[in-house]
PDB file of C-alpha atoms and ligand atoms in Angstrom:
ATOM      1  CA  UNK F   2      -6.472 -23.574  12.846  1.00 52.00           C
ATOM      2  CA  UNK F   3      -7.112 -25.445   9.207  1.00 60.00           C
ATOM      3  CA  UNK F   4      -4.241 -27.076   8.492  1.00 69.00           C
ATOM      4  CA  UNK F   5      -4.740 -26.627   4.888  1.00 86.00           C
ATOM      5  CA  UNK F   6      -3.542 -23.105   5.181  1.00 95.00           C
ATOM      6  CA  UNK F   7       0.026 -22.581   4.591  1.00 96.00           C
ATOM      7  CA  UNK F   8       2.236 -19.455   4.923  1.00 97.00           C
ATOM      8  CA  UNK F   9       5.462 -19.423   3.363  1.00 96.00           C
ATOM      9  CA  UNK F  10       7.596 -15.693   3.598  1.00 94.00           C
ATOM     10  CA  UNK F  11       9.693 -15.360   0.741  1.00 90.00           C
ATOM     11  CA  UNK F  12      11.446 -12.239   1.766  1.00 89.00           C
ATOM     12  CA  UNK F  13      12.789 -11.622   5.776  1.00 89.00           C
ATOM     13  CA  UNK F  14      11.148  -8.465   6.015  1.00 96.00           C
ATOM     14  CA  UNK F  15       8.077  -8.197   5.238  1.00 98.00           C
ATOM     15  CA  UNK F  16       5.275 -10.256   3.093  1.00 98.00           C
ATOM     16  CA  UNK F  17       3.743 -13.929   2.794  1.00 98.00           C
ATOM     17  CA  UNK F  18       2.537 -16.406   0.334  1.00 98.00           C
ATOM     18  CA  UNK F  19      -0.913 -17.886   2.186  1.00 98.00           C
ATOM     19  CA  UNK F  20      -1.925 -21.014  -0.208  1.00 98.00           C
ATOM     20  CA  UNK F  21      -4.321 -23.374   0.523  1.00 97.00           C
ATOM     21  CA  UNK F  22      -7.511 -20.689   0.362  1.00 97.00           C
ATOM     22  CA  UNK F  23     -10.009 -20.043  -2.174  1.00 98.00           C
ATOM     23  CA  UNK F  24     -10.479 -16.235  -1.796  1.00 98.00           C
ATOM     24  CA  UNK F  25     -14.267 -16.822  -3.546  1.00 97.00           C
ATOM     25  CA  UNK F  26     -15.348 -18.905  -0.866  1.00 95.00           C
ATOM     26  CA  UNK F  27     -14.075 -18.441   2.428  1.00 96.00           C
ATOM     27  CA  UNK F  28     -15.411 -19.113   5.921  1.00 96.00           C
ATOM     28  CA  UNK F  29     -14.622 -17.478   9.579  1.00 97.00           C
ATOM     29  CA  UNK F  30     -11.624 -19.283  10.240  1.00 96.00           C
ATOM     30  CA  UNK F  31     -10.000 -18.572   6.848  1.00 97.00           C
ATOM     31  CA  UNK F  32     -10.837 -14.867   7.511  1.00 98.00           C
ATOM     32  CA  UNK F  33      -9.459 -15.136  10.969  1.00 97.00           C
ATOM     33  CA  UNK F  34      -6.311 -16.746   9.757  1.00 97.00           C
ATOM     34  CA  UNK F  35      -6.309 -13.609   6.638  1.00 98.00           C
ATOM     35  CA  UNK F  36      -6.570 -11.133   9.682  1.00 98.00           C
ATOM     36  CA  UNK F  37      -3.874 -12.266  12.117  1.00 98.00           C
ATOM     37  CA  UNK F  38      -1.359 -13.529   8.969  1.00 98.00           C
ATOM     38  CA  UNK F  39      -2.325  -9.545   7.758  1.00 98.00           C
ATOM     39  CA  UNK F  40      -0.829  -8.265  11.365  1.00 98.00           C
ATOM     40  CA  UNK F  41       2.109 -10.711  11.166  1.00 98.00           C
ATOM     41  CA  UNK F  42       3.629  -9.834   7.652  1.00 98.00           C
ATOM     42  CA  UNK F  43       1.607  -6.825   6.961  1.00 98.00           C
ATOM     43  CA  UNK F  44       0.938  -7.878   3.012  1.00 98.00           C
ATOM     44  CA  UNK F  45      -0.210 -11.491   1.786  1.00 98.00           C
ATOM     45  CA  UNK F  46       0.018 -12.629  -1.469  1.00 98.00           C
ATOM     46  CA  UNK F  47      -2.282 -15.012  -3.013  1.00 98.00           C
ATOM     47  CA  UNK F  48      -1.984 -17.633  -6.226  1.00 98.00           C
ATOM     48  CA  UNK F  49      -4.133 -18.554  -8.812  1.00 98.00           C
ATOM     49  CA  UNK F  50      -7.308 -16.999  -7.786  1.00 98.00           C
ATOM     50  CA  UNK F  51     -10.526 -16.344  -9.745  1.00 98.00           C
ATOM     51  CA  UNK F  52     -12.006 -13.063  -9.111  1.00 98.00           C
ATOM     52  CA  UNK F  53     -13.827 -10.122 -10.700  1.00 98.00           C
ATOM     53  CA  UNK F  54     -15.228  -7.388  -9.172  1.00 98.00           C
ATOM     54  CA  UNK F  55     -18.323  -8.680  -7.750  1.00 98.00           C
ATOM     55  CA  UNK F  56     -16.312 -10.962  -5.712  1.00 98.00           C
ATOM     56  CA  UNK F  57     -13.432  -8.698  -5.315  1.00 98.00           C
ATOM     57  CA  UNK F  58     -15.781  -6.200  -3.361  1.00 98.00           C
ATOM     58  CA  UNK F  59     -17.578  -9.160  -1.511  1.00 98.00           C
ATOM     59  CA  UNK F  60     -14.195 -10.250  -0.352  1.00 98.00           C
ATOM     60  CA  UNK F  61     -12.756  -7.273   0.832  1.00 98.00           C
ATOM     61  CA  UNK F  62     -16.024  -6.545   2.514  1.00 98.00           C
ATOM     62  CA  UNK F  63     -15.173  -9.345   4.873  1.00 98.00           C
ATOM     63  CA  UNK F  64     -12.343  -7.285   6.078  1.00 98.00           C
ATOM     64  CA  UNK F  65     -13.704  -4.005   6.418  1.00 98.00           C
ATOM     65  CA  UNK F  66     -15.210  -1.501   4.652  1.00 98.00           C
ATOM     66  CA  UNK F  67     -14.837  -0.759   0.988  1.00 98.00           C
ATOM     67  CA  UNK F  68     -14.597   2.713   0.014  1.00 98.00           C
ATOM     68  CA  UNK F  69     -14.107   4.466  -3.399  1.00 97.00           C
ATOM     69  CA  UNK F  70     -10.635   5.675  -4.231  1.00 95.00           C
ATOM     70  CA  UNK F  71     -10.170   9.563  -4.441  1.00 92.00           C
ATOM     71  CA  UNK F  72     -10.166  11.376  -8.074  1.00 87.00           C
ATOM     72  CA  UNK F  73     -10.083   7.481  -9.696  1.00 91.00           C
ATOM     73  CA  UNK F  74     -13.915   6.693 -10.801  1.00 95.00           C
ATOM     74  CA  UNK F  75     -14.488   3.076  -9.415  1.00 97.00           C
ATOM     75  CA  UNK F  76     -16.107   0.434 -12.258  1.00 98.00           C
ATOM     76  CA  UNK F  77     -20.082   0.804 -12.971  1.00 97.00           C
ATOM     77  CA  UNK F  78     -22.123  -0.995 -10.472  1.00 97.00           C
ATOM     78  CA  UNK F  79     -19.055  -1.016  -8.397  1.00 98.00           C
ATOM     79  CA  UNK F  80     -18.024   2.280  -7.556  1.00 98.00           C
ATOM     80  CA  UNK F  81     -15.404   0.913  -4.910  1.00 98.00           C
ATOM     81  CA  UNK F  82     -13.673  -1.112  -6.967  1.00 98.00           C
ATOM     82  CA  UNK F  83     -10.990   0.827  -9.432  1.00 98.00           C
ATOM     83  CA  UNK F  84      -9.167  -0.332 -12.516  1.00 97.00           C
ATOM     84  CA  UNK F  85      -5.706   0.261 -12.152  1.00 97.00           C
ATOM     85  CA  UNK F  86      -4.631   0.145 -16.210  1.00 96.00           C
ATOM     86  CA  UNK F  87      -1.293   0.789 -18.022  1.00 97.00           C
ATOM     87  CA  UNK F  88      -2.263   0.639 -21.461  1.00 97.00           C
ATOM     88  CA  UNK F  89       0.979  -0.138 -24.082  1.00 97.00           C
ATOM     89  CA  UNK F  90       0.447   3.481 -25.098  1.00 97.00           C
ATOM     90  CA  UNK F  91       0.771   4.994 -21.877  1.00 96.00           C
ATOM     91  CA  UNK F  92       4.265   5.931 -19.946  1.00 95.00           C
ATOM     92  CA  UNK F  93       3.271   6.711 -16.469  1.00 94.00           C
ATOM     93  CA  UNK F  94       2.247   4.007 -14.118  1.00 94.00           C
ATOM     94  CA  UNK F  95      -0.267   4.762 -11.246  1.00 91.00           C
ATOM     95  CA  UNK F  96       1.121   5.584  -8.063  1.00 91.00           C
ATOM     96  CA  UNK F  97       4.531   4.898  -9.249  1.00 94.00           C
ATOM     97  CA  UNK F  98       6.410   6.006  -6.509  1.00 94.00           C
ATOM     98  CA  UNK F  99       6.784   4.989  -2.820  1.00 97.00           C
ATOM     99  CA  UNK F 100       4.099   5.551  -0.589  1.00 97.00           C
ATOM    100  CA  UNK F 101       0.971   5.098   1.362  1.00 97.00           C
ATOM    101  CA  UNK F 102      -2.489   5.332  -0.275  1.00 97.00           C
ATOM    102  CA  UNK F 103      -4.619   8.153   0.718  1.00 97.00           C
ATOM    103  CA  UNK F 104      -2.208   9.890   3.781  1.00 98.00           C
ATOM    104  CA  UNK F 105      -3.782  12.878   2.648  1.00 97.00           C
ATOM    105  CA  UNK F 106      -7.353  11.746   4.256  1.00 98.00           C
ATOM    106  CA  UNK F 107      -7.851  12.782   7.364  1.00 98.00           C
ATOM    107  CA  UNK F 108      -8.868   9.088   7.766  1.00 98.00           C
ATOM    108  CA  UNK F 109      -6.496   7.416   5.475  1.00 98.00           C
ATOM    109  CA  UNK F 110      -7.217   3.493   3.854  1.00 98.00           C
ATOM    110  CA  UNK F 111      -6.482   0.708   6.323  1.00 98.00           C
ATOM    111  CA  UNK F 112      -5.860  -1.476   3.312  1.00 98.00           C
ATOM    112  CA  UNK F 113      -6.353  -2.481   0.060  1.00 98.00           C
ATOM    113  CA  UNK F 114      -6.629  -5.473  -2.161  1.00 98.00           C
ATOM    114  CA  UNK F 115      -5.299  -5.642  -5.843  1.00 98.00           C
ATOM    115  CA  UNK F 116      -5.778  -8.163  -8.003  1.00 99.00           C
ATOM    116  CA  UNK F 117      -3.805  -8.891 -11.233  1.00 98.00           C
ATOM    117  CA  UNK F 118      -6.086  -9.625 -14.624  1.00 98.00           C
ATOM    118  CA  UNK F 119      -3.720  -8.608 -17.293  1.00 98.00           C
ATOM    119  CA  UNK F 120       0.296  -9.307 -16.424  1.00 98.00           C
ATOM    120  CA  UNK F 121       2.938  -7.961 -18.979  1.00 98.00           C
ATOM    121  CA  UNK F 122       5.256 -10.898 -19.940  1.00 97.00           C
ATOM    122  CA  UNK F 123       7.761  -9.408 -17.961  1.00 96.00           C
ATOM    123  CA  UNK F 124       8.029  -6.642 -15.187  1.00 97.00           C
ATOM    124  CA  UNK F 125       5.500  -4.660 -13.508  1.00 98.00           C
ATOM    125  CA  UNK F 126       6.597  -6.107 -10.271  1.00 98.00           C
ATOM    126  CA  UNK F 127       5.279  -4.259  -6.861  1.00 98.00           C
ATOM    127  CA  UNK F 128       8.102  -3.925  -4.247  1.00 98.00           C
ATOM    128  CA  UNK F 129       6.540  -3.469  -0.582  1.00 98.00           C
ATOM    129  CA  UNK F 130       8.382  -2.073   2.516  1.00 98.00           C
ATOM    130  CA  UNK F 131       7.928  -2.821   5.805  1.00 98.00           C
ATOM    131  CA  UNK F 132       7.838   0.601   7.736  1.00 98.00           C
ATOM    132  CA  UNK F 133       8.057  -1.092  10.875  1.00 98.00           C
ATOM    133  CA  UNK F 134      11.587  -2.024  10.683  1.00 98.00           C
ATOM    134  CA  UNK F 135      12.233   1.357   8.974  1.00 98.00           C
ATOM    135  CA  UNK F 136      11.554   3.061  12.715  1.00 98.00           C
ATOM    136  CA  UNK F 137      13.452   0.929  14.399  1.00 98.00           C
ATOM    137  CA  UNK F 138      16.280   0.870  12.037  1.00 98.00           C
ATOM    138  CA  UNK F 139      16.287   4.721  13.607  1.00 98.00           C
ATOM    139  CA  UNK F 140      18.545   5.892  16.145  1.00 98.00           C
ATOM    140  CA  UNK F 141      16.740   6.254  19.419  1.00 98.00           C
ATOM    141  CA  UNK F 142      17.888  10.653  19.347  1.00 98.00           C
ATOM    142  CA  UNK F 143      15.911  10.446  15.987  1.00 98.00           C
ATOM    143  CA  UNK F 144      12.929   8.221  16.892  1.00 98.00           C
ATOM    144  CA  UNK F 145      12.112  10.694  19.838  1.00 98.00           C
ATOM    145  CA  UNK F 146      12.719  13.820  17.568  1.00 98.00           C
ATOM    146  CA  UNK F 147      10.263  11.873  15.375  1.00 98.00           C
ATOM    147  CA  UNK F 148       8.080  11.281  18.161  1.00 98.00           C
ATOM    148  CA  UNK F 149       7.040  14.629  18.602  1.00 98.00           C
ATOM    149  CA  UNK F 150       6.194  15.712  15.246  1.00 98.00           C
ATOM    150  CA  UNK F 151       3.147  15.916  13.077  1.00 98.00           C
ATOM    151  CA  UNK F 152       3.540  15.962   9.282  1.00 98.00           C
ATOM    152  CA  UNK F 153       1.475  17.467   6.093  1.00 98.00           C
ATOM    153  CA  UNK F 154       0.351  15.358   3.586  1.00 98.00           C
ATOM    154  CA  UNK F 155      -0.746  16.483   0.395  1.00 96.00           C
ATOM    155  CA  UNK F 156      -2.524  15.037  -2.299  1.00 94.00           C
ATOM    156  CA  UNK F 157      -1.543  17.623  -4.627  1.00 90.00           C
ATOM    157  CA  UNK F 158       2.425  17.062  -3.708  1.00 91.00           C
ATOM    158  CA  UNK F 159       4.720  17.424  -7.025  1.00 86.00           C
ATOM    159  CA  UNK F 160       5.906  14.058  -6.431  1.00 86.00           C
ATOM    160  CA  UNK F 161       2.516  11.598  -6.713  1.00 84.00           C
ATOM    161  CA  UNK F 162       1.643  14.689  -9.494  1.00 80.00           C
ATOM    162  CA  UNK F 163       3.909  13.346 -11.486  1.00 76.00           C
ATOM    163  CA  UNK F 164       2.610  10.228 -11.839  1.00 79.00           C
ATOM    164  CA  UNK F 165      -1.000  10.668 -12.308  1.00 70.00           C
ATOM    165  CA  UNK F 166      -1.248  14.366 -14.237  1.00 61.00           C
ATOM    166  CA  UNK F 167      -5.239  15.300 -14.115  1.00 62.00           C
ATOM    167  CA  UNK F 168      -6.082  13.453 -11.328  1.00 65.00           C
ATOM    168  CA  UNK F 169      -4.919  15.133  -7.446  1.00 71.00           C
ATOM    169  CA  UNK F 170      -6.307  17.621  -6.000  1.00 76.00           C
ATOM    170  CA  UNK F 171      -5.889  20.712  -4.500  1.00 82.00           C
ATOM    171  CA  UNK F 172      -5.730  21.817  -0.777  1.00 83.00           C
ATOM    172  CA  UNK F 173      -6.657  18.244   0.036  1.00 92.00           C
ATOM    173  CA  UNK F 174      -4.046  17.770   2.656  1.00 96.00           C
ATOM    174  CA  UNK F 175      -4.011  16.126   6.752  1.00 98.00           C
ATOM    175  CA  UNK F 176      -1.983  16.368   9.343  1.00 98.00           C
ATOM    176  CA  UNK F 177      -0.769  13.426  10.705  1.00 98.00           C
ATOM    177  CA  UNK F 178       2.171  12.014  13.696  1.00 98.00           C
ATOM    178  CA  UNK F 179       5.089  11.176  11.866  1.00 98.00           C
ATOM    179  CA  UNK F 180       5.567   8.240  14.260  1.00 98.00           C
ATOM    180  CA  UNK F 181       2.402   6.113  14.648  1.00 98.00           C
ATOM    181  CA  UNK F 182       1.145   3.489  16.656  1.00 98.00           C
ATOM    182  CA  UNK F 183      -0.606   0.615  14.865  1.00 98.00           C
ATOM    183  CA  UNK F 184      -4.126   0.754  16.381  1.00 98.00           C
ATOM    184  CA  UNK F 185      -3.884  -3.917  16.230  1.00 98.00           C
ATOM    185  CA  UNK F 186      -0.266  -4.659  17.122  1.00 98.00           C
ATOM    186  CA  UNK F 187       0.380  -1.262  18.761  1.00 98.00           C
ATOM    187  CA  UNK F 188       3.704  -0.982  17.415  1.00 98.00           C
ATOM    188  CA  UNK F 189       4.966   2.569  16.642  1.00 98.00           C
ATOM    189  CA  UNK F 190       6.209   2.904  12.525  1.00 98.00           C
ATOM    190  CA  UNK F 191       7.067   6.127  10.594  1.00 98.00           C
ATOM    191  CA  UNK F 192       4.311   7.489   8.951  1.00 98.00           C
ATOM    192  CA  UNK F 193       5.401   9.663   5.945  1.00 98.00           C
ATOM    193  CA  UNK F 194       5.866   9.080   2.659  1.00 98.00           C
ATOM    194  CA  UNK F 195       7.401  10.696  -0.382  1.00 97.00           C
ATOM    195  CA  UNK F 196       4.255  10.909  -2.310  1.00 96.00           C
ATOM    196  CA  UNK F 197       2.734  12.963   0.112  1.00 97.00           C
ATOM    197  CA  UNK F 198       4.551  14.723   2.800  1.00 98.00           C
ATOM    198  CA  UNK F 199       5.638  17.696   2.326  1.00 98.00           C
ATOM    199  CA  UNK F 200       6.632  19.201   5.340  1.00 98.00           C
ATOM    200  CA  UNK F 201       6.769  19.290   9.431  1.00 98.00           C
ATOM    201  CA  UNK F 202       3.756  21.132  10.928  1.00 98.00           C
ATOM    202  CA  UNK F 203       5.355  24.274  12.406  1.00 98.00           C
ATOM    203  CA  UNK F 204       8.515  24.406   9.580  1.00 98.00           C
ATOM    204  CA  UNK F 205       8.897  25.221   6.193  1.00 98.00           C
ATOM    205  CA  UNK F 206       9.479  22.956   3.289  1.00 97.00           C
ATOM    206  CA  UNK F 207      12.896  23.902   2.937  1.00 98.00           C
ATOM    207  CA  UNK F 208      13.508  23.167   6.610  1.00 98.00           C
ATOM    208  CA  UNK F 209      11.747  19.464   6.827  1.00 98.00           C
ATOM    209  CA  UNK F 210      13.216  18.584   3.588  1.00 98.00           C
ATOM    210  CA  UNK F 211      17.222  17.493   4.953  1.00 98.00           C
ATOM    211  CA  UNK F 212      15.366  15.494   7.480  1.00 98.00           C
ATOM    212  CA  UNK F 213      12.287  14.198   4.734  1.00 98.00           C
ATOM    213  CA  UNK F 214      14.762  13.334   2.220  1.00 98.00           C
ATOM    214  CA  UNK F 215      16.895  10.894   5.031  1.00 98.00           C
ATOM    215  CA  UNK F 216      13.806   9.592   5.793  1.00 98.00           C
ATOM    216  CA  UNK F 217      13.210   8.689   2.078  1.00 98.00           C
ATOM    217  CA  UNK F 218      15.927   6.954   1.446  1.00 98.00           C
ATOM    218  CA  UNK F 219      15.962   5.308   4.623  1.00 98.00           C
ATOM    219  CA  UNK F 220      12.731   4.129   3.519  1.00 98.00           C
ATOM    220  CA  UNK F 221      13.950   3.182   0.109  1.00 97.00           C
ATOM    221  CA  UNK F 222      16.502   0.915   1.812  1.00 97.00           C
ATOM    222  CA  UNK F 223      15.766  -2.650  -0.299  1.00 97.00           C
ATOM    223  CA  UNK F 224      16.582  -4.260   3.577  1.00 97.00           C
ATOM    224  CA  UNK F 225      13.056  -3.747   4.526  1.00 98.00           C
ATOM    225  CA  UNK F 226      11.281  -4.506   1.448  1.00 98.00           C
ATOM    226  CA  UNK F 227       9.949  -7.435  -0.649  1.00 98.00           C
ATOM    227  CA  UNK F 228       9.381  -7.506  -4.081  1.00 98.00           C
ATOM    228  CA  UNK F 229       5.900  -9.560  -5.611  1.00 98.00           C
ATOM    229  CA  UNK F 230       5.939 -10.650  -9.242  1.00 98.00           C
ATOM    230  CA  UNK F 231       2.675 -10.926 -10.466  1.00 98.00           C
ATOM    231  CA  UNK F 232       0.392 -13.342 -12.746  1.00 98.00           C
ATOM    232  CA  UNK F 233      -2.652 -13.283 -13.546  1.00 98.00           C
ATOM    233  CA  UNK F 234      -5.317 -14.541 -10.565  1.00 98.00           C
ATOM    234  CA  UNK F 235      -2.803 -13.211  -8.172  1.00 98.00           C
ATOM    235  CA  UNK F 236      -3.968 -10.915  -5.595  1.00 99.00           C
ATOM    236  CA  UNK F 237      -2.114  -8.786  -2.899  1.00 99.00           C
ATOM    237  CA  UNK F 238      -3.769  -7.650   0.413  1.00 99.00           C
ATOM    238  CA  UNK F 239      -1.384  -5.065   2.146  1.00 98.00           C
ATOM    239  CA  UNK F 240      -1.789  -3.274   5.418  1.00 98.00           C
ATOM    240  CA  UNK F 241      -1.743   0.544   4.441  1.00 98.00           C
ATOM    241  CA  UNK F 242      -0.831   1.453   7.933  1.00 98.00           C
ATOM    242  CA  UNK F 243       2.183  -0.514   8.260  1.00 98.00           C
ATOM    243  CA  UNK F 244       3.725  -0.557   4.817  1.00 98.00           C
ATOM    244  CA  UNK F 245       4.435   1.328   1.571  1.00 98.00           C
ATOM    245  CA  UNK F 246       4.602   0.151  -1.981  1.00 98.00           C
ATOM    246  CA  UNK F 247       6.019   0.845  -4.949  1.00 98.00           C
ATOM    247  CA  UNK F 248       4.694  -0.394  -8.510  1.00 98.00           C
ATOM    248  CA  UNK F 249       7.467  -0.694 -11.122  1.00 98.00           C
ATOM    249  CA  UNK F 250       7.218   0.530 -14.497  1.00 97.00           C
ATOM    250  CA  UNK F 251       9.284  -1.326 -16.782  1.00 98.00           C
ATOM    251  CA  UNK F 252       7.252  -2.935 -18.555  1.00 98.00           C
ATOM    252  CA  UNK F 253       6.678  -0.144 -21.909  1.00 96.00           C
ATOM    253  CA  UNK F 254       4.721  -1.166 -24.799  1.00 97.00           C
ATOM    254  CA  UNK F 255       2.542  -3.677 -22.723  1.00 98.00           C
ATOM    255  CA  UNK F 256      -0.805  -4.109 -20.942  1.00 98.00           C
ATOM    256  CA  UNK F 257      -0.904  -4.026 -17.366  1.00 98.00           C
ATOM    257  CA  UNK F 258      -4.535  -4.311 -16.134  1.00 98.00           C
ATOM    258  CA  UNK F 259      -5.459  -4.839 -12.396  1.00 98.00           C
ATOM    259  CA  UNK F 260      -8.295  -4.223 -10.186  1.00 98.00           C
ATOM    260  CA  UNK F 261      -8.261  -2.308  -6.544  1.00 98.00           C
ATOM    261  CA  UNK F 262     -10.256  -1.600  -3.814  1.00 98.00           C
ATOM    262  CA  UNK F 263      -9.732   0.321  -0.707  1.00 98.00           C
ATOM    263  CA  UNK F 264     -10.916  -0.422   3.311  1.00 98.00           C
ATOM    264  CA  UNK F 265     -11.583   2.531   5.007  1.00 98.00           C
ATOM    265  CA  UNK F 266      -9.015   3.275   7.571  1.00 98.00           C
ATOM    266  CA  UNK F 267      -8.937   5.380  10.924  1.00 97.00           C
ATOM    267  CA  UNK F 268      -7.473   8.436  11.811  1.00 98.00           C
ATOM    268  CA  UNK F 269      -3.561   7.774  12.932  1.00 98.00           C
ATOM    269  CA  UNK F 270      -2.846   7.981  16.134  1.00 98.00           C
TER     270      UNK F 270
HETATM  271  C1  LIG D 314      -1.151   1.300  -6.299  1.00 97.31           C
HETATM  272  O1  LIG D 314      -2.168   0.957  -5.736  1.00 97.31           O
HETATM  273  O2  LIG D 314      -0.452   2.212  -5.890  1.00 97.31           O
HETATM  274  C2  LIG D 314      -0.717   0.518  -7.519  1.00 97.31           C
HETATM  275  C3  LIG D 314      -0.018  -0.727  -7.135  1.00 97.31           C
HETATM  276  C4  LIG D 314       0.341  -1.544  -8.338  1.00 97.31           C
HETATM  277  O3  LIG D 314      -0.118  -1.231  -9.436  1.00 97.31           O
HETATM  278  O4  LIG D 314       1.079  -2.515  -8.205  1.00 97.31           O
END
């Protein structure tokens, strides 16, 4: 291992500062170290990095593979890479509330990569939680009810509606096991989220939601979360399967400007 990587983790939870790497130019073993440091604290954060989206997309590339991001039209010439943009005009932030990208695929992301261009002067913070330690924060009666069930998830759910009007879609919507084994460490983690689950497969939304809404807040629970302040040239790599995120928006009147791109995920098991 090159001893010029370094990990620091800010937060017990979940996330890690990897210095030491020049995301434009990186060889096997930095990739290797990327991938297992990925498994470990499920989303890296990088300093001080110079990237646009040529290199962006080459990057992620070496991870897996890039897709485009549903209803958001990627950049010319790049069509997996998306602008994620709060303009000082604008109120709603994109995917401002907790979840997991794409659960509503019947092959949701694996990951993504986000890189910051333009930071407000203060705020826009993304908090991460690690839904690992969610699971087994469970009681062992609930983690076997939770065992057994398969959940909807829809892209059109009121709740991820509200934060990007014009741009879900209907009767997009999966069904996947609300407890799910990561297909690299093979640990089990809850698998809904608040953007998009609506309901237990086999029960109505009235009856899932006592259950969904503990699960929510469980998930909300700042134990198991981090919380990355941004500048510009950072970049965050998160593991889509293992974590959610949650952008904040308090930042009004300011320009928040970063770029995305998806890997394409497999179906959870
Ligand atoms: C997102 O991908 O949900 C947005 C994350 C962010 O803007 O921090």
């Amino acid at each position: 291992m090159n001893s010029d990587y370094q990990i620091d983790q800010p937060a017990g939870p979940i996330g890690a500062n990897i210095s030491g790497i020049d995301l434009n130019n990186i060889n096997s073993t930095a990739v290797d170290f990327i991938r297992k440091a990925l498994s470990e604290h499920v989303v890296l954060f990088f300093r001080d990095q110079a990237l646009d989206a040529a290199s962006l997309l080459e990057l992620a590339s070496k991870f897996g593979s890039p897709v485009p991001y549903p209803f958001v039209k990627g950049l010319s010439g790049f069509p997996e890479v998306v602008e994620v943009i709060k303009r000082p005009e604008d109120t709603l932030n994109f995917g401002g509330v907790w979840h997991s990208d794409t659960a509503y695929l019947e092959t949701p992301a694996m990951g993504a990569l986000l890189y910051g261009v333009d930071i407000p002067k203060r705020g826009g913070d993304t908090l991460f939680t690690n839904m690992y330690n969610v699971f087994d924060s469970l009681s062992t009666g609930m983690q076997s009810f939770l065992g057994s069930q398969m959940a909807i998830n829809d892209a059109d759910n009121e709740a991820i509606r509200a934060t990007r009007p014009g741009s879900t879609k209907k009767g997009l919507l999966a069904t996947h096991p609300v407890v799910r084994t990561h297909p690299v460490t093979k640990r089990p983690l809850l698998y809904i989220n608040k953007a998009h689950t609506t309901r237990f497969a086999g029960m109505s939304e009235s009856e899932s939601a006592p259950i969904l809404n503990f699960l929510f807040e469980r998930i909300m629970q700042p134990e198991f979360s981090c919380r990355f302040q941004w500048q510009r040239g950072s970049l965050a790599f998160w593991d889509n399967r293992a974590c959610q995120h949650y952008p904040l928006n308090d930042y009004q009147g300011e320009l928040r400007k970063m770029l995305r791109v998806s890997l394409a995920g497999d179906k959870p098991r």
